Structures are given as structure tokens and as C-alpha cells.
C-alpha positions in Angstrom: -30.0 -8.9 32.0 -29.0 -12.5 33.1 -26.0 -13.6 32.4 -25.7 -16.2 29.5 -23.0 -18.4 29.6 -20.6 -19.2 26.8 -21.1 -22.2 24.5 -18.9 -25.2 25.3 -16.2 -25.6 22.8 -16.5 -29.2 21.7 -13.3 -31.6 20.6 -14.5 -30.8 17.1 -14.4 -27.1 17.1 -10.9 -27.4 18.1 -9.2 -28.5 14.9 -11.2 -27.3 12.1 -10.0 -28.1 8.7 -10.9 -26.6 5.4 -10.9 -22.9 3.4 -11.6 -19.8 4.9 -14.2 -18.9 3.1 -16.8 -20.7 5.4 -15.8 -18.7 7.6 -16.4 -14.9 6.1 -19.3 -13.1 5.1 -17.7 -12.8 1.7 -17.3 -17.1 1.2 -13.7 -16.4 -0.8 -10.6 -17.3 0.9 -8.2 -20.4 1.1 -7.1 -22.3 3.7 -5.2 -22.1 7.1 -2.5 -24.0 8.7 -4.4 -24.8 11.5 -8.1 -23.6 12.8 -8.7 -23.7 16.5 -12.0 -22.5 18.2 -12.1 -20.7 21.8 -15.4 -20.6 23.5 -14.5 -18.0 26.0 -12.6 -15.4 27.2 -10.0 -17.7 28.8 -9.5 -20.4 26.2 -9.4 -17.4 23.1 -6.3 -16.8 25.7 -4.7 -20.2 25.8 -5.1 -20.4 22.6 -3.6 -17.2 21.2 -0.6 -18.3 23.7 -0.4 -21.8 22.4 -0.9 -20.9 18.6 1.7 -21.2 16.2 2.7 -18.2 14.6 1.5 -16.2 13.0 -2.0 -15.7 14.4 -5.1 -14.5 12.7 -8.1 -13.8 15.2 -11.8 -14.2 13.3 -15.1 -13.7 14.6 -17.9 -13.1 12.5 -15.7 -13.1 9.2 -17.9 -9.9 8.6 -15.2 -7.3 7.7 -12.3 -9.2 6.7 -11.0 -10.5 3.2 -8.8 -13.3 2.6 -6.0 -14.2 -0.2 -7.1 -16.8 -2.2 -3.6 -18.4 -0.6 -5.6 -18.8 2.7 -3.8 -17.5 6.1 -0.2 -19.7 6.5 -0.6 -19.8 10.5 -3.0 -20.4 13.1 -6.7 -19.1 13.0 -8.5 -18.6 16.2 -12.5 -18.9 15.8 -13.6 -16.2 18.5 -16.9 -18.1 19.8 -17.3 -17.0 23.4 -21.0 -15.8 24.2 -22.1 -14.1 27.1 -23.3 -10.5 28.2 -24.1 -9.1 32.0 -24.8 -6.2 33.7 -21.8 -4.6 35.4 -23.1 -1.1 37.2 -26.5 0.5 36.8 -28.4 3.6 38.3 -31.5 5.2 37.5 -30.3 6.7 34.0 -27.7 4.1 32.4 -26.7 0.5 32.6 -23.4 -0.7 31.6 -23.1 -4.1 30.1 -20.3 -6.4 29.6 -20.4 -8.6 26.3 -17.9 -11.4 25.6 -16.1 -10.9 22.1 -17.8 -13.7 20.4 -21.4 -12.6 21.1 -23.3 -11.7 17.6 -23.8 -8.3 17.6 -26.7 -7.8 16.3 -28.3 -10.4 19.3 -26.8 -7.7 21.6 -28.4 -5.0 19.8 -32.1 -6.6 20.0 -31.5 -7.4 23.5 -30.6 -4.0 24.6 -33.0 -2.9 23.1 -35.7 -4.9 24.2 -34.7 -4.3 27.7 -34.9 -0.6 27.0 -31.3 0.6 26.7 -30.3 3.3 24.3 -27.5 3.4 22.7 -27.4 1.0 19.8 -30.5 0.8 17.8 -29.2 1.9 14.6 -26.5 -0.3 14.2 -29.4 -2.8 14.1 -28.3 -5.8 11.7 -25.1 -5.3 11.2 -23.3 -8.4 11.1 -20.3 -9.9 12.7 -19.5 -9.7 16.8 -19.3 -7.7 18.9 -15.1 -8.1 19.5 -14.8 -6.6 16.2 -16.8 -3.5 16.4 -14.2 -1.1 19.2 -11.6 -2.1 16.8 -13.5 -0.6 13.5 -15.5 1.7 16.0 -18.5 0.6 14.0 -21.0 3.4 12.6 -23.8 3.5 10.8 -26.8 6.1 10.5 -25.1 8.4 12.9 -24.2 6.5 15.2 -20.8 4.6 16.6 -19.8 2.4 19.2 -17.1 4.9 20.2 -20.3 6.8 21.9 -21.0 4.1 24.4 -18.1 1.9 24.8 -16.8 2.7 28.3 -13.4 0.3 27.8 -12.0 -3.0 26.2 -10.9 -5.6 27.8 -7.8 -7.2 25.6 -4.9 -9.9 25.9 -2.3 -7.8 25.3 0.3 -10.0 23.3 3.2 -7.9 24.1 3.2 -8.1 27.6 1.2 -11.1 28.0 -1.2 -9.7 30.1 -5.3 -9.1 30.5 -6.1 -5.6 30.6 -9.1 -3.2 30.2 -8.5 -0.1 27.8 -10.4 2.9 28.6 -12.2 4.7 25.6 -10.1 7.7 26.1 -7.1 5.3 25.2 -8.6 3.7 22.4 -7.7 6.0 20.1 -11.7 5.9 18.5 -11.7 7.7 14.9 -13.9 7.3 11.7 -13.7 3.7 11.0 -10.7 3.2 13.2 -8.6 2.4 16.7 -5.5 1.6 17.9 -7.1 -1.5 17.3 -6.7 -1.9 13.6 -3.7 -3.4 11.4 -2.3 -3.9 15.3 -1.9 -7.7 16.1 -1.0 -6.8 19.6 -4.4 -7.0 21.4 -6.8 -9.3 21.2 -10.3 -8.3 22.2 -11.9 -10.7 25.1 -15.0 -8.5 25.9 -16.7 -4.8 25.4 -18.2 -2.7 28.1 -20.9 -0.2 26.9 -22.9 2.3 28.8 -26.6 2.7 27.8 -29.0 4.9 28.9 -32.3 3.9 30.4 -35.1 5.3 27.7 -37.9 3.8 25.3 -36.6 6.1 23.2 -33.8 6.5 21.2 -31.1 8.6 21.0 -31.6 12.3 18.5 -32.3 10.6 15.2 -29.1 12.1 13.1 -28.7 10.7 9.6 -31.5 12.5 7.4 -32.5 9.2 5.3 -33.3 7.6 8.6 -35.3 10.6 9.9 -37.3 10.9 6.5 -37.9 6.9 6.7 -39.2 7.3 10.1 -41.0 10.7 9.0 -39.5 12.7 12.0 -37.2 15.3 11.8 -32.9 15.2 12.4 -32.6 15.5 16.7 -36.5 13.9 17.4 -36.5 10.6 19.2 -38.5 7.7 18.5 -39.7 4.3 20.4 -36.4 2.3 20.2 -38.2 -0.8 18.5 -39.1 1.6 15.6 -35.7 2.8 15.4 -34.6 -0.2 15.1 -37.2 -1.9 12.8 -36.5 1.1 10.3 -32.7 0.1 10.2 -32.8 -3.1 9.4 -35.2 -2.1 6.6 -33.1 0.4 5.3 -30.3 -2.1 5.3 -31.9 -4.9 3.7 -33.4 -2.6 1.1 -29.7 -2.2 0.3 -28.5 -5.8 0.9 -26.8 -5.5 4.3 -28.5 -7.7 6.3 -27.2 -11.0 5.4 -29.5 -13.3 4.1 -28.6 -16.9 2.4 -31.2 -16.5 -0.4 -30.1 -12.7 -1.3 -26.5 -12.9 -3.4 -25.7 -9.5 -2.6 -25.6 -10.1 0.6 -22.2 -12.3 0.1 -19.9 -9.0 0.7 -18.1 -7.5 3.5 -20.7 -4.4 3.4 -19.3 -0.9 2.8 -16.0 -2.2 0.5 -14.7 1.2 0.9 -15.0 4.3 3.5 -16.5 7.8 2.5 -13.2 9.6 2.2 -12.4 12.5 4.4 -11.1 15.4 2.6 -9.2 18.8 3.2 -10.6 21.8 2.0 -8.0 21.8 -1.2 -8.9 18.5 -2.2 -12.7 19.3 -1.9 -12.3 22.4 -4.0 -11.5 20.3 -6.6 -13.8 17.4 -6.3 -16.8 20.4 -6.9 -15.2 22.0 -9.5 -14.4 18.9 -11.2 -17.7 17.5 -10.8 -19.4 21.3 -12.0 -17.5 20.6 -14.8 -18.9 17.2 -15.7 -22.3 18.8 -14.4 -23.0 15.9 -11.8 -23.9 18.4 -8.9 -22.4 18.6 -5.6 -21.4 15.1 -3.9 -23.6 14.3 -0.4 -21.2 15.5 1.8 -20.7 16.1 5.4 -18.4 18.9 7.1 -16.4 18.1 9.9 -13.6 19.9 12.3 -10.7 21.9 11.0 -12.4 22.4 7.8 -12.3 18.7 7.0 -15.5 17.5 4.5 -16.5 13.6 4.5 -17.8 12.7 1.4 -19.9 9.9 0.3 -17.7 6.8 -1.8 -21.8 5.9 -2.9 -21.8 8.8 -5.1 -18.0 9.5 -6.3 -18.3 5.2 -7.8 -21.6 6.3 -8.9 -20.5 8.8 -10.8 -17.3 7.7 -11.9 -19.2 4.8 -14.4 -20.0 1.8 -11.7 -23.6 1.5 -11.3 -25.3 -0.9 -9.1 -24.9 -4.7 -10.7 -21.7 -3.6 -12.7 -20.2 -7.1 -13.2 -16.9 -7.9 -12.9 -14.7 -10.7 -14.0 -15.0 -14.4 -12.0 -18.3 -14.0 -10.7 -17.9 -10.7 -8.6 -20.2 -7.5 -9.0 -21.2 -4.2 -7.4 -24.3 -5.1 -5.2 -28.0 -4.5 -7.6 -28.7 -2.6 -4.3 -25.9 -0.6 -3.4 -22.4 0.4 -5.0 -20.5 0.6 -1.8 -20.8 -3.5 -1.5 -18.6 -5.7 -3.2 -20.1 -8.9 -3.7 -19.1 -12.9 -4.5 -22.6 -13.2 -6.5 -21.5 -16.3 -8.1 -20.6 -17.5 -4.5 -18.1 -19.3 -6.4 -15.6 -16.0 -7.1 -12.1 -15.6 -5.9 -10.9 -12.8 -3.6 -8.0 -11.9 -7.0 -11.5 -11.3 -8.8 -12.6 -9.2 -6.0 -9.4 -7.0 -5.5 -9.6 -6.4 -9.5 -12.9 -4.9 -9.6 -11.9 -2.8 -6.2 -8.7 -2.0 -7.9 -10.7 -0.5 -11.0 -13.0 1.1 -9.6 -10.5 2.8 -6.9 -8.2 4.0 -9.9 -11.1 5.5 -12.1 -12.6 7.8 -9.2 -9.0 8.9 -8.8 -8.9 9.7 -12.2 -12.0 11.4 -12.8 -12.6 13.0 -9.3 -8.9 13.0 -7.8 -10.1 11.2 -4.7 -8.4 7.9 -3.1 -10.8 5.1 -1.9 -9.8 3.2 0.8 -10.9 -0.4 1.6 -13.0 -0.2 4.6 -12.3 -4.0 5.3 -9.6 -5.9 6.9 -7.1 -7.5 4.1 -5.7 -10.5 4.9 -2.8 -12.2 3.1 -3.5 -10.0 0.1 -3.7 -6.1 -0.9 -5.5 -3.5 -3.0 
């Protein structure tokens, strides 16, 4: 793949006034000290040294929520672009992709070249910088699978370093980078393997959509063109005309539970008659169940308003959304906080947010 260089940063990136919210997926948030933009891997550097503490570091604003109070520090607009071809042989290709770069260009691009790897994590949005440190899933697959190493500023010792997946302490919907304001991601090496097919379809609604079975392949550009259908069907491909796209996606993660603790999520819910929850059983007799269902079930349909302008997507419970595009992140947090207590009542399971909080909490 040629190399494409990085935007220029102009002298009106640098110092970028306003509220935050222009600069999330969500549009709530107040304002910053300071905004500065970095158009590659060496100024996000100078300017993370030069910044004013503290520091926030923002990319796509995809998976981050921001007090209404705004950030009282320097933000750093990650908008370096650029993605190479670093080692190749006749099965795999490992490409290096600058932090800033949108992810879901990457994913197009890899798979228009014919690299395997990422097709269903097709339209997610936000850059690639932020996906190692959420190790980014979605219909069975995550980035943990083909990210060879990270290449960070480590703040600490003030130094550039690439850390190797083994050391990146991949989990569900985790790393050593989250909550940590030690490393700052400058670029992402994955390793993709050379097919026009994709990898064993896993996630069953993706298999029945492309009317295959769990482990077939398919053409990567089908893959791919089933994703981003399945997304938008459930608003999470953004899209400035559909409301419930103003969200940070998946609000909370599909809680992992011990075997206790899933004992008496069935025997509470056999109780109340709902059925078994979609689950999914993991090692050491941990289950992963789906947060979809337990809101569900515990009264929040899809649409369920909240105060402020904020509701549960029309599409899909697991979003969160600013349909007003006018709502506050308190508003946001409320409706989170309610619906978070009343699956703990009902099911005695604790929700976790899925997104970054900043300068507030749940």
C-alpha cells in the first residue's frame, strides 16, 4: 500500500477554541483550557511535552464522554494520517497506521487490497490510536488478534517505544492502555493475512445475515458490506441525518459473570419467566452475558426517553444517545445511572460504562 502522508497541521488547528462537544461523537461536553492539534507522530509528541497539565489526548471523540465542565487542561487533537507496509511474505502483510488515521478508512483499504483481518469491525467509528487501548471488538472479532505491537510516547520516561501484544495486556474491552495517562499511542502495527476471504465467520447474527454457517468464510467485501448493514440497522454507523447515531455506541459492556452470579441471573429471570439471557461461556467457568437483553428486560426498551433530551437509541438499547443534540452529559449519566441501578435490582448484575469518562462519573 503506498504510503500516505499526514495532513499538514495549519496555524489554525493549533489553538482551537470552543466546547468539546464538537469534538465527540456524542456532541455534549464543555470546554477546554486550551485545544492544540498534532498532525503526526512527532508533533502529537511536542505537543504532549509542551502541554500544560493536565492532558487529555482525543481522536475520533468516538468512545469518550465529557463533563458538562469541559476538560480544565490541555486537549491534544490526534490528526496524524498515514498507513505503510512494514514486512510481507506470501501469507500476511503487516501494516503500520499512524494514530490519527480513521479507522474505518483502514478497514476499507485493507480490505480492498485483500488483507484479512478486520472486515467486521467495518464502520466503526473513531481512529485507529484508540482501538489497542479498548482492544476493539465487534462480531467476533478484536484488534487484539492482529495487532503485532504499539508504538507509544511513554510519558513516564519520556521516551518512544513499541509495545509488543504480549505486553499489552489485551482483555474484553480492555489494556494496559485504559484509565492509564502514561502512554500515548503514535501508531498501530497489524498483521493481515493475504485472502479474499475472510476470516471463520463467528458471531451467529452475522452468519445468518450472510446465510452461511459459524466457521465458513466469505469474499471479504461481503463480509464487510453485511457489517456495516447490521450496524446501521442498529444506528452505529454515524450518520448526520440519523439522531441515534449521536452516542458513543455500546454505553455499557456485556458483563462477564462467575458461575455464582449466573446461577442467579437464570433463576431470577425463570422466575420473572423472561427465558435464559444470550449468553456466551468463557474460561474458568466465566459466562458473558448480553447488557442488550438484561436493559431489555429490566423495563428500558428501545426510544425510552430520558430527561434533557437524551434517550435509549429507537434501534438498539445498548446506545445512549444526545437525540435532541442539544442534551447535557448530567442528562446522559442520569439515564445511565437509572438504568444501571434497575438491572442491579432486578437481575443482580452491575453494568459497566463501556466508554471513557472524562471529568465526570457514573
Amino acid at each position: 500500500m503506498p504510503d500516505a502522508s499526514a495532513q499538514p497541521t495549519t496555524d489554525a488547528d493549533r489553538a482551537i477554541p470552543g466546547p468539546l462537544a464538537g469534538y465527540t461523537t456524542l456532541r455534549t461536553g464543555g470546554p477546554a483550557e486550551r485545544i492544540v492539534a498534532a498532525g503526526s507522530a512527532d508533533e502529537l509528541v511536542q505537543a504532549v511535552r509542551a502541554a500544560v497539565e493536565p492532558v487529555l489526548i482525543l481522536a475520533g471523540g468516538s468512545n469518550v464522554v465529557i463533563g458538562d465542565a469541559g476538560f480544565p487542561g490541555t486537549v491534544v487533537l490526534v490528526r496524524s494520517r498515514g498507513m505503510r507496509v512494514i514486512a510481507e511474505d506470501a501469507t500476511s502483510v503487516t501494516v503500520r497506521v499512524d494514530a490519527g488515521e480513521p479507522w474505518d478508512d483502514l478497514v476499507a483499504a485493507t480490505g480492498a487490497n485483500g488483507w484479512a483481518g478486520l472486515e467486521c469491525l467495518s464502520g466503526i467509528p473513531g481512529s485507529t490510536g484508540a482501538t489497542p487501548i479498548q482492544n476493539v471488538g465487534a462480531y467476533g472479532q478484536e484488534v487484539a488478534e492482529t495487532i503485532t505491537g504499539v508504538e507509544v510516547y511513554d510519558r513516564v520516561e519520556g521516551t518512544r517505544q513499541v509495545i509488543p501484544a504480549a505486553d499489552c495486556g489485551f482483555a474484553y474491552r480492555g489494556s494496559i492502555f485504559k484509565y492509564v495517562d502514561r502512554w500515548v499511542v503514535l501508531s498501530v502495527d497489524f498483521r493481515l493475512t493475504r485472502s479474499p476471504l475472510s476470516g471463520p465467520v463467528r458471531y451467529a447474527e452475522l452468519a445468518r445475515a450472510l446465510g452461511v454457517e459459524v466457521g465458513d468464510q466469505v469474499p471479504l467485501a461481503d463480509a464487510r458490506a453485511v457489517v456495516l448493514r447490521l450496524r446501521a440497522g442498529k444506528g452505529m454507523v454515524l450518520d448526520a441525518n440519523d439522531p441515534d447515531t449521536r452516542s458513543v455506541g455500546s454505553f455499557f459492556t456485556n458483563p462477564v459473570l462467575d458461575r455464582a452470579t449466573y446461577e442467579q441471573l437464570l433463576e431470577r429471570s425463570a422466575e420473572a419467566e423472561l427465558g435464559d439471557p444470550p449468553a456466551w461461556p468463557g474460561a474458568d467457568g466465566l459466562v458473558k452475558v448480553s447488557a442488550a437483553w438484561l436493559i431489555d428486560k429490566a423495563g428500558f426498551a428501545k426510544g425510552h426517553p430520558g430527561e434533557g433530551g437524551v434517550a435509549i437509541s429507537s434501534k438498539h438499547t445498548l446506545a445512549l444517545t444526545n437525540r435532541s443534540g442539544t442534551a447535557h452529559t448530567g442528562d446522559l449519566l442520569t439515564l445511565a445511572r437509572t438504568i444501571r441501578d434497575q438491572v442491579h435490582a432486578r437481575f443482580g448484575v452491575t453494568l459497566h460504562p463501556e466508554p471513557v469518562l472524562i471529568n465526570c462519573t457514573l
